[in-house]
XYZ file of C-alpha atoms in Angstrom:
678
model
C -159.118 -167.999 40.315
C -159.468 -165.520 37.543
C -158.331 -162.580 39.169
C -155.420 -161.558 36.144
C -157.911 -160.424 33.578
C -157.892 -163.554 31.517
C -161.053 -165.270 30.290
C -161.771 -168.717 30.219
C -163.148 -170.440 27.029
C -165.150 -173.806 26.405
C -163.022 -176.586 26.888
C -160.610 -174.724 29.908
C -158.464 -172.756 27.121
C -157.479 -169.354 28.637
C -156.963 -166.277 26.988
C -153.905 -163.648 27.875
C -153.043 -165.264 31.141
C -149.956 -163.490 32.447
C -146.713 -165.687 33.394
C -146.034 -165.170 37.438
C -149.578 -164.620 38.400
C -150.961 -166.836 41.502
C -153.224 -168.578 39.143
C -152.235 -172.362 38.861
C -151.577 -171.741 34.967
C -148.648 -169.349 35.678
C -146.780 -169.550 32.474
C -149.500 -168.392 30.338
C -150.390 -171.825 28.847
C -153.906 -172.954 28.283
C -155.314 -176.081 29.850
C -157.184 -178.440 27.569
C -159.039 -181.654 28.388
C -156.967 -184.291 30.284
C -154.770 -181.626 31.893
C -152.193 -180.919 28.889
C -150.881 -177.509 28.506
C -150.551 -175.593 25.498
C -147.876 -173.062 24.813
C -145.686 -174.176 27.649
C -142.401 -172.119 28.322
C -139.296 -174.264 27.238
C -137.593 -175.268 30.148
C -140.549 -174.892 32.694
C -141.511 -177.531 34.918
C -145.136 -177.040 35.379
C -147.619 -180.144 35.542
C -150.889 -180.248 35.404
C -153.215 -179.424 38.143
C -153.836 -182.683 40.625
C -157.019 -184.000 40.550
C -159.263 -183.141 43.624
C -160.648 -185.771 45.704
C -164.332 -184.540 45.020
C -165.345 -184.202 41.708
C -166.324 -180.562 42.105
C -163.820 -179.600 44.997
C -161.951 -176.381 44.654
C -164.793 -174.773 42.014
C -168.077 -174.408 43.942
C -167.844 -170.820 43.704
C -168.035 -171.040 39.670
C -169.552 -174.376 39.101
C -172.982 -173.253 38.894
C -172.331 -170.488 36.789
C -169.768 -172.284 34.509
C -172.911 -174.982 34.189
C -175.094 -172.020 32.769
C -172.444 -170.732 30.664
C -170.520 -173.527 29.248
C -173.360 -176.055 29.280
C -171.388 -178.209 31.599
C -169.443 -178.088 34.758
C -166.325 -176.008 34.726
C -164.662 -178.584 36.106
C -165.777 -181.142 33.620
C -164.364 -179.002 30.908
C -160.899 -178.866 32.658
C -160.681 -182.472 33.416
C -162.286 -183.662 30.660
C -164.743 -185.680 33.366
C -168.694 -185.308 33.173
C -170.925 -186.189 36.073
C -173.658 -188.103 34.047
C -172.044 -191.244 32.667
C -168.821 -192.102 31.289
C -168.565 -189.632 28.039
C -165.980 -190.706 25.480
C -163.068 -188.369 25.060
C -163.732 -185.107 22.740
C -161.796 -185.669 19.408
C -158.760 -183.047 19.011
C -159.176 -180.064 16.667
C -162.414 -181.905 14.922
C -163.496 -179.400 12.158
C -167.158 -178.176 12.794
C -167.843 -178.865 8.884
C -166.514 -182.128 7.814
C -164.125 -182.492 4.795
C -165.879 -183.034 1.506
C -165.021 -186.879 0.565
C -163.094 -187.979 -2.367
C -165.234 -188.510 -5.791
C -164.761 -190.028 -9.276
C -165.880 -187.378 -11.801
C -169.123 -188.132 -13.880
C -169.543 -191.489 -11.850
C -172.532 -192.927 -10.164
C -172.537 -194.475 -6.436
C -170.449 -198.022 -5.941
C -173.449 -199.607 -4.162
C -175.688 -199.824 -7.234
C -175.813 -203.173 -9.028
C -174.966 -201.569 -12.264
C -173.057 -198.130 -12.265
C -170.967 -195.757 -14.421
C -167.367 -195.557 -13.573
C -166.661 -192.771 -15.959
C -168.435 -190.895 -18.694
C -166.217 -188.646 -20.881
C -165.588 -187.267 -24.339
C -163.941 -190.700 -25.265
C -167.164 -192.732 -24.143
C -168.701 -194.604 -21.438
C -167.182 -197.131 -18.854
C -169.875 -199.147 -16.764
C -169.792 -201.984 -14.436
C -172.380 -204.337 -13.724
C -172.558 -207.486 -11.256
C -173.218 -210.764 -13.243
C -173.075 -213.550 -10.790
C -170.108 -213.819 -8.340
C -168.045 -211.613 -10.704
C -168.204 -208.088 -12.346
C -168.412 -207.085 -15.932
C -166.887 -204.145 -17.373
C -168.384 -202.932 -20.615
C -166.580 -200.013 -22.497
C -168.420 -198.354 -25.467
C -166.772 -195.296 -27.371
C -168.309 -192.259 -29.146
C -166.118 -193.179 -32.236
C -166.704 -196.788 -32.617
C -164.647 -196.568 -35.789
C -161.397 -195.634 -34.087
C -161.869 -197.907 -30.986
C -164.396 -200.837 -30.655
C -166.390 -201.542 -27.738
C -164.994 -204.167 -25.406
C -166.063 -206.628 -22.362
C -164.011 -208.209 -19.875
C -164.803 -209.763 -16.236
C -163.395 -208.333 -13.385
C -162.120 -210.514 -10.548
C -160.602 -207.796 -8.423
C -163.870 -205.360 -8.092
C -162.954 -202.346 -9.480
C -164.130 -199.127 -7.603
C -162.591 -196.385 -9.927
C -162.108 -196.165 -13.189
C -161.260 -194.075 -16.457
C -160.686 -193.767 -20.076
C -157.983 -192.523 -21.620
C -156.583 -192.089 -25.247
C -154.418 -195.054 -25.084
C -156.344 -197.116 -22.769
C -158.365 -197.442 -19.808
C -156.886 -197.380 -16.036
C -158.759 -199.053 -13.313
C -158.120 -199.574 -9.315
C -160.025 -201.632 -6.673
C -160.126 -201.137 -2.782
C -157.445 -203.397 -1.676
C -156.835 -207.181 -1.732
C -158.804 -207.510 1.939
C -162.038 -206.648 -0.257
C -162.818 -203.821 2.033
C -165.921 -201.522 1.588
C -165.525 -199.770 -1.627
C -168.091 -197.274 -0.747
C -166.187 -196.395 2.694
C -162.749 -196.475 0.884
C -164.124 -193.618 -1.805
C -166.030 -191.413 0.597
C -163.280 -191.672 3.856
C -159.928 -190.434 2.392
C -158.573 -190.661 5.902
C -159.058 -194.580 6.164
C -156.223 -196.748 5.359
C -156.320 -199.988 4.148
C -154.133 -202.995 5.234
C -153.431 -204.156 1.611
C -152.665 -201.953 -1.287
C -154.777 -201.342 -4.063
C -154.244 -202.799 -7.489
C -153.827 -200.733 -10.450
C -154.887 -202.515 -13.732
C -154.247 -200.585 -17.441
C -156.249 -202.203 -20.274
C -154.954 -201.098 -23.698
C -157.043 -200.640 -26.701
C -154.100 -201.478 -29.448
C -151.025 -203.209 -29.373
C -148.116 -204.009 -31.807
C -147.031 -207.033 -29.741
C -148.985 -210.240 -28.455
C -152.415 -209.677 -27.340
C -152.273 -211.285 -24.287
C -149.410 -209.367 -23.146
C -151.120 -205.938 -23.650
C -152.142 -205.335 -20.137
C -150.528 -204.757 -17.115
C -151.255 -204.286 -13.273
C -149.143 -202.851 -10.254
C -149.881 -203.794 -6.491
C -149.585 -200.594 -4.226
C -147.893 -200.875 -0.981
C -149.842 -202.315 2.086
C -152.136 -199.481 3.660
C -152.274 -197.405 0.474
C -155.532 -197.038 -1.674
C -156.378 -195.541 -4.910
C -158.821 -192.741 -4.547
C -158.829 -191.542 -7.982
C -157.340 -192.410 -11.440
C -156.462 -190.522 -14.575
C -155.315 -191.343 -18.211
C -154.155 -189.319 -21.132
C -151.764 -189.567 -24.216
C -149.044 -192.176 -23.162
C -149.626 -192.174 -19.374
C -151.772 -193.149 -16.648
C -151.905 -191.731 -13.015
C -153.295 -192.558 -9.452
C -153.814 -190.369 -6.593
C -153.867 -192.428 -3.134
C -154.959 -192.226 0.632
C -151.274 -191.489 1.424
C -151.468 -188.291 -0.369
C -149.379 -189.481 -3.118
C -149.468 -188.939 -6.757
C -148.327 -192.072 -8.874
C -147.875 -191.584 -12.681
C -147.112 -194.497 -15.066
C -146.380 -194.526 -18.843
C -148.632 -196.376 -20.858
C -146.381 -199.282 -20.919
C -146.345 -199.505 -16.999
C -143.013 -197.811 -16.367
C -143.042 -196.031 -13.340
C -142.644 -192.185 -14.147
C -143.003 -190.202 -10.980
C -144.104 -190.290 -7.344
C -144.762 -187.275 -5.467
C -146.591 -185.645 -2.707
C -150.265 -184.056 -3.474
C -150.694 -180.628 -1.732
C -153.134 -181.985 0.588
C -156.129 -184.630 0.921
C -156.820 -185.821 -2.660
C -160.324 -184.886 -3.659
C -160.642 -186.113 -7.137
C -158.471 -185.966 -10.452
C -158.734 -185.939 -14.199
C -156.557 -185.937 -17.115
C -156.237 -185.127 -20.869
C -153.595 -185.190 -23.297
C -150.562 -184.430 -21.667
C -152.260 -182.530 -18.721
C -153.080 -184.092 -15.319
C -155.250 -181.893 -12.810
C -155.472 -183.110 -9.109
C -157.631 -181.423 -6.823
C -156.743 -181.490 -2.912
C -157.990 -179.646 0.524
C -155.779 -177.102 1.287
C -157.665 -176.170 4.640
C -160.522 -176.825 6.831
C -163.870 -175.871 5.515
C -165.233 -172.837 6.526
C -168.342 -172.708 9.145
C -170.890 -171.934 6.507
C -169.730 -175.243 4.830
C -167.721 -174.074 1.895
C -165.080 -176.403 1.069
C -161.563 -174.598 0.575
C -159.889 -176.589 -2.155
C -156.673 -176.259 -4.184
C -155.551 -177.506 -7.424
C -152.467 -178.369 -9.499
C -151.856 -178.797 -13.067
C -149.135 -181.009 -14.072
C -147.753 -181.517 -17.777
C -146.939 -185.138 -17.776
C -144.837 -185.006 -21.060
C -142.685 -182.381 -19.432
C -142.042 -184.806 -16.554
C -144.549 -183.811 -14.461
C -143.857 -180.218 -14.384
C -146.335 -177.798 -12.539
C -148.376 -175.655 -15.189
C -150.112 -173.797 -12.559
C -151.753 -174.260 -9.312
C -153.999 -172.087 -6.884
C -157.167 -172.178 -5.475
C -160.214 -173.718 -6.634
C -163.437 -171.542 -6.985
C -165.941 -172.704 -5.014
C -169.304 -170.731 -4.309
C -170.301 -169.826 -0.504
C -171.723 -173.053 1.390
C -171.123 -175.071 -1.503
C -168.794 -178.291 -2.491
C -167.381 -179.700 -5.770
C -169.363 -181.846 -7.744
C -167.386 -181.969 -11.250
C -164.076 -181.970 -12.809
C -162.818 -182.493 -16.154
C -161.051 -181.000 -19.590
C -162.637 -179.003 -22.385
C -161.832 -179.997 -26.077
C -159.393 -177.104 -26.453
C -157.472 -178.612 -22.937
C -158.682 -176.181 -20.298
C -159.491 -177.240 -16.898
C -163.143 -176.958 -15.946
C -164.951 -177.412 -12.626
C -168.652 -177.356 -11.312
C -169.751 -176.615 -7.934
C -173.202 -177.942 -6.235
C -174.465 -174.469 -6.734
C -174.238 -175.112 -10.761
C -171.635 -172.803 -11.588
C -169.479 -173.789 -14.226
C -165.780 -172.137 -14.048
C -162.963 -172.437 -16.314
C -159.119 -172.027 -16.105
C -158.319 -169.452 -18.624
C -154.891 -167.823 -19.333
C -154.876 -164.203 -18.375
C -152.398 -162.833 -21.118
C -149.947 -163.878 -23.673
C -146.895 -166.046 -23.298
C -144.858 -169.230 -24.288
C -146.212 -173.010 -23.886
C -147.013 -174.409 -20.646
C -147.870 -171.196 -19.123
C -148.652 -167.213 -20.261
C -147.417 -164.175 -18.898
C -150.297 -163.260 -16.624
C -150.699 -166.714 -15.306
C -154.257 -168.239 -15.301
C -157.577 -167.117 -13.584
C -160.877 -168.631 -12.901
C -163.634 -167.688 -14.864
C -167.606 -168.302 -14.522
C -168.624 -169.434 -17.723
C -171.980 -170.937 -17.067
C -174.684 -170.427 -14.379
C -177.322 -173.228 -14.626
C -179.250 -171.877 -11.634
C -181.544 -170.071 -14.159
C -181.943 -172.882 -16.410
C -183.586 -175.281 -14.041
C -187.565 -175.896 -14.260
C -187.849 -176.434 -10.342
C -185.593 -175.979 -7.519
C -184.933 -179.667 -7.048
C -183.544 -179.985 -10.639
C -179.907 -180.455 -11.562
C -177.558 -181.011 -14.197
C -174.935 -184.139 -14.276
C -171.771 -183.145 -16.065
C -170.113 -185.213 -18.696
C -167.862 -182.791 -20.604
C -167.222 -179.700 -22.351
C -167.280 -179.901 -26.049
C -167.217 -176.621 -28.362
C -168.093 -174.205 -25.937
C -171.185 -176.079 -24.581
C -171.601 -178.306 -21.699
C -172.776 -181.612 -22.277
C -174.767 -183.029 -19.520
C -177.618 -185.190 -18.145
C -180.532 -183.281 -16.980
C -181.967 -184.536 -13.366
C -185.776 -183.971 -12.213
C -187.351 -184.673 -8.923
C -184.045 -183.903 -6.588
C -181.821 -186.909 -8.461
C -178.277 -186.651 -7.831
C -177.291 -188.942 -10.564
C -178.649 -190.781 -13.763
C -179.899 -194.286 -13.569
C -176.878 -196.576 -15.290
C -179.557 -199.407 -15.960
C -180.944 -197.272 -18.394
C -179.162 -195.007 -21.328
C -179.437 -191.371 -19.751
C -180.433 -188.598 -22.386
C -177.505 -185.919 -22.641
C -178.253 -182.437 -23.613
C -176.005 -179.309 -24.489
C -175.971 -175.926 -22.534
C -174.299 -172.969 -24.364
C -171.736 -171.362 -22.025
C -173.281 -167.801 -21.195
C -171.046 -165.619 -18.934
C -173.047 -163.571 -16.208
C -171.955 -160.302 -17.425
C -173.602 -157.102 -16.479
C -176.020 -155.344 -19.068
C -174.879 -151.640 -20.410
C -176.460 -148.950 -21.970
C -176.049 -150.694 -25.358
C -178.919 -153.413 -25.283
C -178.197 -154.412 -28.772
C -174.751 -155.434 -28.222
C -175.105 -157.261 -24.747
C -174.915 -160.789 -26.268
C -172.113 -159.915 -28.545
C -169.850 -158.500 -25.705
C -170.412 -162.041 -23.745
C -169.552 -163.718 -27.097
C -166.303 -161.422 -27.695
C -164.779 -162.042 -24.113
C -165.460 -165.907 -24.511
C -163.718 -165.916 -27.979
C -161.143 -163.817 -26.655
C -160.157 -166.245 -24.111
C -160.539 -169.477 -26.597
C -158.109 -167.473 -29.031
C -155.480 -167.263 -26.085
C -155.701 -170.685 -25.276
C -155.614 -171.743 -28.693
C -152.099 -169.876 -29.058
C -150.829 -171.613 -26.215
C -151.786 -175.031 -27.439
C -150.174 -174.262 -30.754
C -147.072 -173.626 -29.394
C -147.148 -176.830 -27.432
C -148.085 -178.663 -30.562
C -145.441 -177.180 -32.709
C -142.926 -178.706 -30.008
C -144.623 -182.036 -30.311
C -143.914 -181.851 -33.919
C -147.277 -180.346 -35.973
C -146.976 -178.449 -39.017
C -146.772 -174.720 -37.781
C -148.179 -173.339 -40.858
C -151.301 -175.417 -40.530
C -151.624 -174.376 -37.015
C -150.978 -170.813 -37.997
C -153.942 -171.084 -40.666
C -156.187 -172.048 -37.863
C -155.147 -169.384 -35.626
C -155.854 -166.669 -38.257
C -159.285 -168.076 -38.931
C -160.226 -167.573 -35.246
C -158.600 -164.720 -35.403
C -160.693 -163.301 -38.428
C -163.849 -165.120 -36.563
C -163.027 -162.655 -33.450
C -162.745 -159.596 -35.751
C -165.871 -159.975 -37.022
C -167.446 -159.763 -33.386
C -165.607 -156.907 -32.780
C -166.516 -154.896 -36.113
C -170.210 -155.685 -34.990
C -169.557 -154.101 -31.474
C -167.874 -151.210 -33.590
C -170.860 -150.388 -35.575
C -173.161 -150.481 -32.539
C -170.845 -148.090 -30.796
C -170.620 -145.528 -33.817
C -174.381 -145.805 -34.346
C -174.712 -144.695 -30.692
C -172.103 -142.174 -31.072
C -169.794 -143.775 -28.383
C -166.600 -142.761 -30.373
C -164.313 -143.371 -27.245
C -166.109 -147.139 -26.996
C -165.152 -147.562 -30.457
C -161.615 -146.590 -30.440
C -161.164 -148.874 -27.319
C -162.581 -151.765 -29.807
C -160.098 -150.883 -32.596
C -157.155 -151.715 -30.448
C -158.449 -155.425 -30.138
C -158.281 -156.174 -33.900
C -156.006 -158.882 -35.081
C -156.179 -158.920 -38.888
C -154.941 -155.784 -40.956
C -158.060 -156.049 -43.271
C -160.103 -155.580 -40.419
C -158.736 -151.811 -40.000
C -160.063 -150.796 -43.407
C -163.625 -152.067 -42.411
C -163.888 -149.999 -39.217
C -162.441 -147.152 -41.243
C -165.302 -147.492 -43.978
C -167.909 -147.431 -40.984
C -166.269 -144.525 -39.150
C -166.223 -142.609 -42.423
C -169.824 -143.486 -43.098
C -170.945 -141.817 -39.694
C -168.661 -138.822 -40.779
C -166.318 -139.459 -37.409
C -163.289 -137.516 -38.864
C -161.442 -137.700 -35.632
C -162.134 -141.446 -34.914
C -160.436 -141.859 -38.452
C -157.506 -140.312 -37.300
C -157.121 -142.115 -34.058
C -158.337 -145.326 -35.807
C -155.330 -144.604 -38.559
C -152.878 -144.131 -35.562
C -153.466 -147.204 -34.017
C -153.293 -148.991 -37.156
C -150.024 -148.146 -37.810
C -148.695 -149.168 -34.347
C -150.205 -152.573 -35.042
C -149.306 -152.895 -38.686
C -146.186 -150.342 -39.259
C -146.661 -148.794 -42.837
C -143.838 -151.094 -44.036
C -141.210 -153.624 -42.923
C -138.028 -153.047 -42.465
C -135.585 -154.966 -44.628
C -132.502 -156.914 -43.094
C -129.216 -155.938 -43.836
C -128.314 -158.717 -46.224
C -131.478 -157.893 -48.103
C -130.546 -154.363 -48.395
C -126.978 -155.299 -49.456
C -128.596 -157.830 -51.952
C -130.604 -155.258 -53.519
C -127.779 -152.697 -53.448
C -125.423 -154.939 -55.796
C -128.285 -155.942 -57.899
C -128.984 -152.065 -58.727
C -125.307 -151.586 -59.335
C -124.754 -154.277 -61.658
C -127.758 -153.354 -63.935
C -126.386 -149.604 -63.587
C -122.912 -150.690 -64.653
C -123.983 -153.138 -67.591
C -126.065 -150.190 -69.088
C -123.051 -147.545 -68.609
C -120.538 -149.992 -70.155
C -122.662 -150.436 -73.352
C -123.273 -146.593 -74.082
C -119.589 -145.746 -73.154
C -120.685 -144.035 -69.832
C -119.409 -146.266 -67.142
C -119.941 -145.605 -63.684
C -116.255 -144.990 -62.992
C -115.806 -142.284 -65.533
C -118.049 -139.991 -63.917
C -116.701 -137.529 -61.390
C -117.320 -137.272 -57.769
C -120.715 -135.468 -57.924
C -121.831 -137.788 -60.422
C -121.196 -140.456 -58.534
C -122.935 -139.176 -55.546
C -126.000 -138.135 -58.004
C -126.248 -141.742 -59.241
C -125.947 -143.352 -55.799
C -128.763 -141.346 -54.722
C -131.337 -142.333 -57.797
C -129.887 -146.036 -57.657
C -130.506 -146.450 -53.890
C -133.287 -149.184 -53.279
C -136.477 -148.246 -51.941
C -138.451 -150.303 -49.684
C -141.640 -152.096 -51.025
C -144.929 -150.480 -49.889
C -147.592 -152.608 -48.413
C -150.761 -153.539 -50.364
C -152.846 -151.548 -47.497
C -150.885 -148.438 -47.952
C -150.911 -148.682 -51.687
C -154.723 -149.297 -52.039
C -155.174 -146.286 -49.428
C -153.325 -144.023 -51.711
C -155.176 -145.143 -55.160
C -151.994 -146.923 -56.588
C -151.998 -150.216 -57.691
C -149.823 -152.493 -55.435
C -149.823 -155.356 -58.095
C -146.784 -153.673 -59.863
C -144.978 -152.836 -56.664
C -144.540 -156.666 -55.761
C -143.691 -157.875 -59.125
C -140.725 -159.882 -59.530
C -137.666 -158.069 -60.907
C -136.505 -159.730 -64.132
C -132.430 -160.478 -63.680
C -129.856 -158.899 -66.349
C -126.816 -160.833 -67.321
C -123.424 -158.931 -67.083
C -121.667 -157.366 -70.185
C -119.334 -160.184 -71.729
C -121.047 -162.909 -69.726
C -122.309 -166.290 -71.439
C -126.279 -166.567 -70.405
C -127.225 -168.635 -73.579
C -129.350 -165.826 -74.381
C -128.549 -162.428 -76.556
C -130.021 -159.114 -76.083
C -132.929 -157.963 -78.737
C -131.982 -156.297 -81.541
C -131.791 -152.554 -81.919
C -135.183 -150.919 -82.180
C -136.176 -149.126 -85.054
C -137.267 -145.044 -84.801
C -140.639 -146.498 -85.959
C -140.749 -149.166 -83.474
C -139.889 -146.867 -80.590
C -142.326 -144.497 -81.370
C -144.832 -147.069 -81.258
C -143.193 -148.665 -77.989
C -143.033 -144.994 -76.186
C -145.592 -142.644 -77.821
C -144.678 -139.984 -75.336
C -141.002 -139.903 -76.419
C -139.803 -136.653 -77.900
C -139.069 -136.839 -81.766
C -136.509 -135.152 -83.760
C -136.677 -133.322 -87.174
C -135.581 -136.521 -88.992
C -138.142 -138.557 -87.298
C -135.887 -140.050 -84.399
C -135.974 -139.869 -80.699
C -133.856 -137.091 -79.005
C -133.044 -139.711 -76.410
C -131.457 -143.062 -76.376
C -132.697 -146.251 -75.373
C -130.788 -149.138 -73.928
C -131.302 -152.883 -74.901
C -132.720 -153.136 -71.253
C -135.212 -150.432 -71.891
C -134.058 -147.379 -69.829
C -134.037 -144.026 -71.419
C -130.635 -142.579 -72.112
C -129.781 -138.883 -72.529
C -126.939 -138.483 -75.105
C -124.455 -138.070 -72.500
C -126.135 -138.515 -68.838
C -127.307 -141.826 -67.422
C -130.706 -141.402 -66.254
C -132.301 -144.432 -64.365
C -135.929 -144.914 -63.840
C -136.916 -142.695 -60.532
C -137.669 -144.876 -57.686
C -141.144 -144.535 -55.908
C -141.393 -142.296 -53.143
C -141.505 -143.562 -49.671
C -143.521 -143.288 -47.018
C -141.385 -141.660 -45.118
C -140.330 -139.195 -47.435
C -140.703 -135.296 -46.735
C -143.366 -134.900 -49.401
C -145.444 -137.917 -48.308
C -145.258 -136.694 -44.592
C -146.184 -133.296 -45.810
C -149.187 -134.679 -47.900
C -150.813 -136.616 -44.882
C -150.637 -133.643 -42.573
C -152.329 -131.723 -45.182
C -155.040 -134.201 -45.801
C -155.524 -134.477 -41.790
C -155.782 -131.167 -41.457
C -158.411 -130.636 -44.144
C -160.649 -133.488 -42.860
C -160.460 -131.886 -39.730
C -161.846 -128.443 -41.159
C -164.588 -130.398 -42.943
């Protein structure tokens, strides 16, 4: 009876059924196969409708129409009973698209006789069947630091990885279950837990005791393993993440955010990828990620959703040499997790965002070709090219790798020559931000901050070179606003002087003025002295003046108040001008930064005496600009320290004009006005 406007859906679910109607389902609940109700009102004693004696009894009027619309009898949809045969019960809430199974990055299927367990920046980890047992081979990219190793495996490892301190393995459980089913079916539970095994590269103790193993609880199987500096981790079928130290001490056990898909680790960071929802109808896998700082107690650095193309799935996950998390989907798009702003170690103020770094679709020779990733080194994707529709390389042969340079898919603007430079500029800026974050982490770990700062300054200078080239191209095209935007992204003070010369070459006076304003904001004209430094300079100047005055009978204390104020104004220490300002105004900056020679106090014993008074002829040679009297002597007195003195007034050397003085500001204003007139 559908007389209340409700609509029947496949499977017997009703929508917008009102309570109190004369329909059998009077509480607004929807019927599902088996007579169960959904959204039944609390306290309502409704029960499922009784089964009619006849299969189609009571529904003859709508049975034929229901068969045509739903593909089966309406009563079959309601009672989950089929006229033809004994059909199995329909699964509840089965997704239209299956969940992506778990996998190990850079590994081959487990049913091969010889397979690759792991291939990363450290080396290759392979497994081969030799008689009744399995042999594990480890070869490293740096054979000097780590020697190749081989040992027999008696537990049939299905997953493994290479870390900085050791290799980490896991089998499919003590019952010897099908490894393929365990890997590709994350919902399956074994009755005997997996065994985790850690193989150390080096030890300072007995070699026989350097390795360790752990048996997981019954019914818990390892789906993936990861290893870094001083730790190893495993994700299991029970959605648990288990972290151990390199010595085998349990460090942490916590829940994953969803059904695990894969995991990867490097250094102090661990990344876990999981399902956060059922896939979309077009086959797009909805995946999430979480990055943990294992050295900081498994603190979450960042988490969110994983970038996967429409209708695609995840095929690889790993870390770059700059400790950036990198993934690749089945469409061949490589994405990297990059900082979105400046911040402290372990995170940034703007968070993290996913940036597309490479689209391998245009690099394929044919539609069936693909690339099997190994790692990201130096801004390049190291991978194995596959031809003829192959999904993974042959582990029995030594695969040949190739490197693909990162190339972000940016748009093409009006300046065709600067297109490649713009792409390089964006990637270099991301790398510089990541470098700053990792430098702060390394300083916490105890590395030298000066060396790290030198590396950062070198990268900043390289980025400025790209920016200066873009600035020149913008000036050449007459895009002064574009050039001004680039100036605000310079990092080195010397770079501003270069762009000023470029702007002057193209006679852009207004641009020069704007660039100078930006430079003064980024690099102030002078540095403010600390209060302690100002007091030290004041005391130093006061002591020097007092020594000179006492030797000539003109002590500072003998002057009247007006003389004191005048003298104090003259000996007030001035702030040093930067080398950039001095070079721009034509003043040599070297004397401004010369170290001042200390002068001893009067009457103090220093082990050195003042020089003998100079004769009039010597003074004339020393200062050819001094006024000479009638008798050949100078009309001004000279102190032993070199200060010229009038007969009765103390006259110290005049200080250099400050940049903030009235004369300096007025002069700069006039200069700018003249440039505008020109």
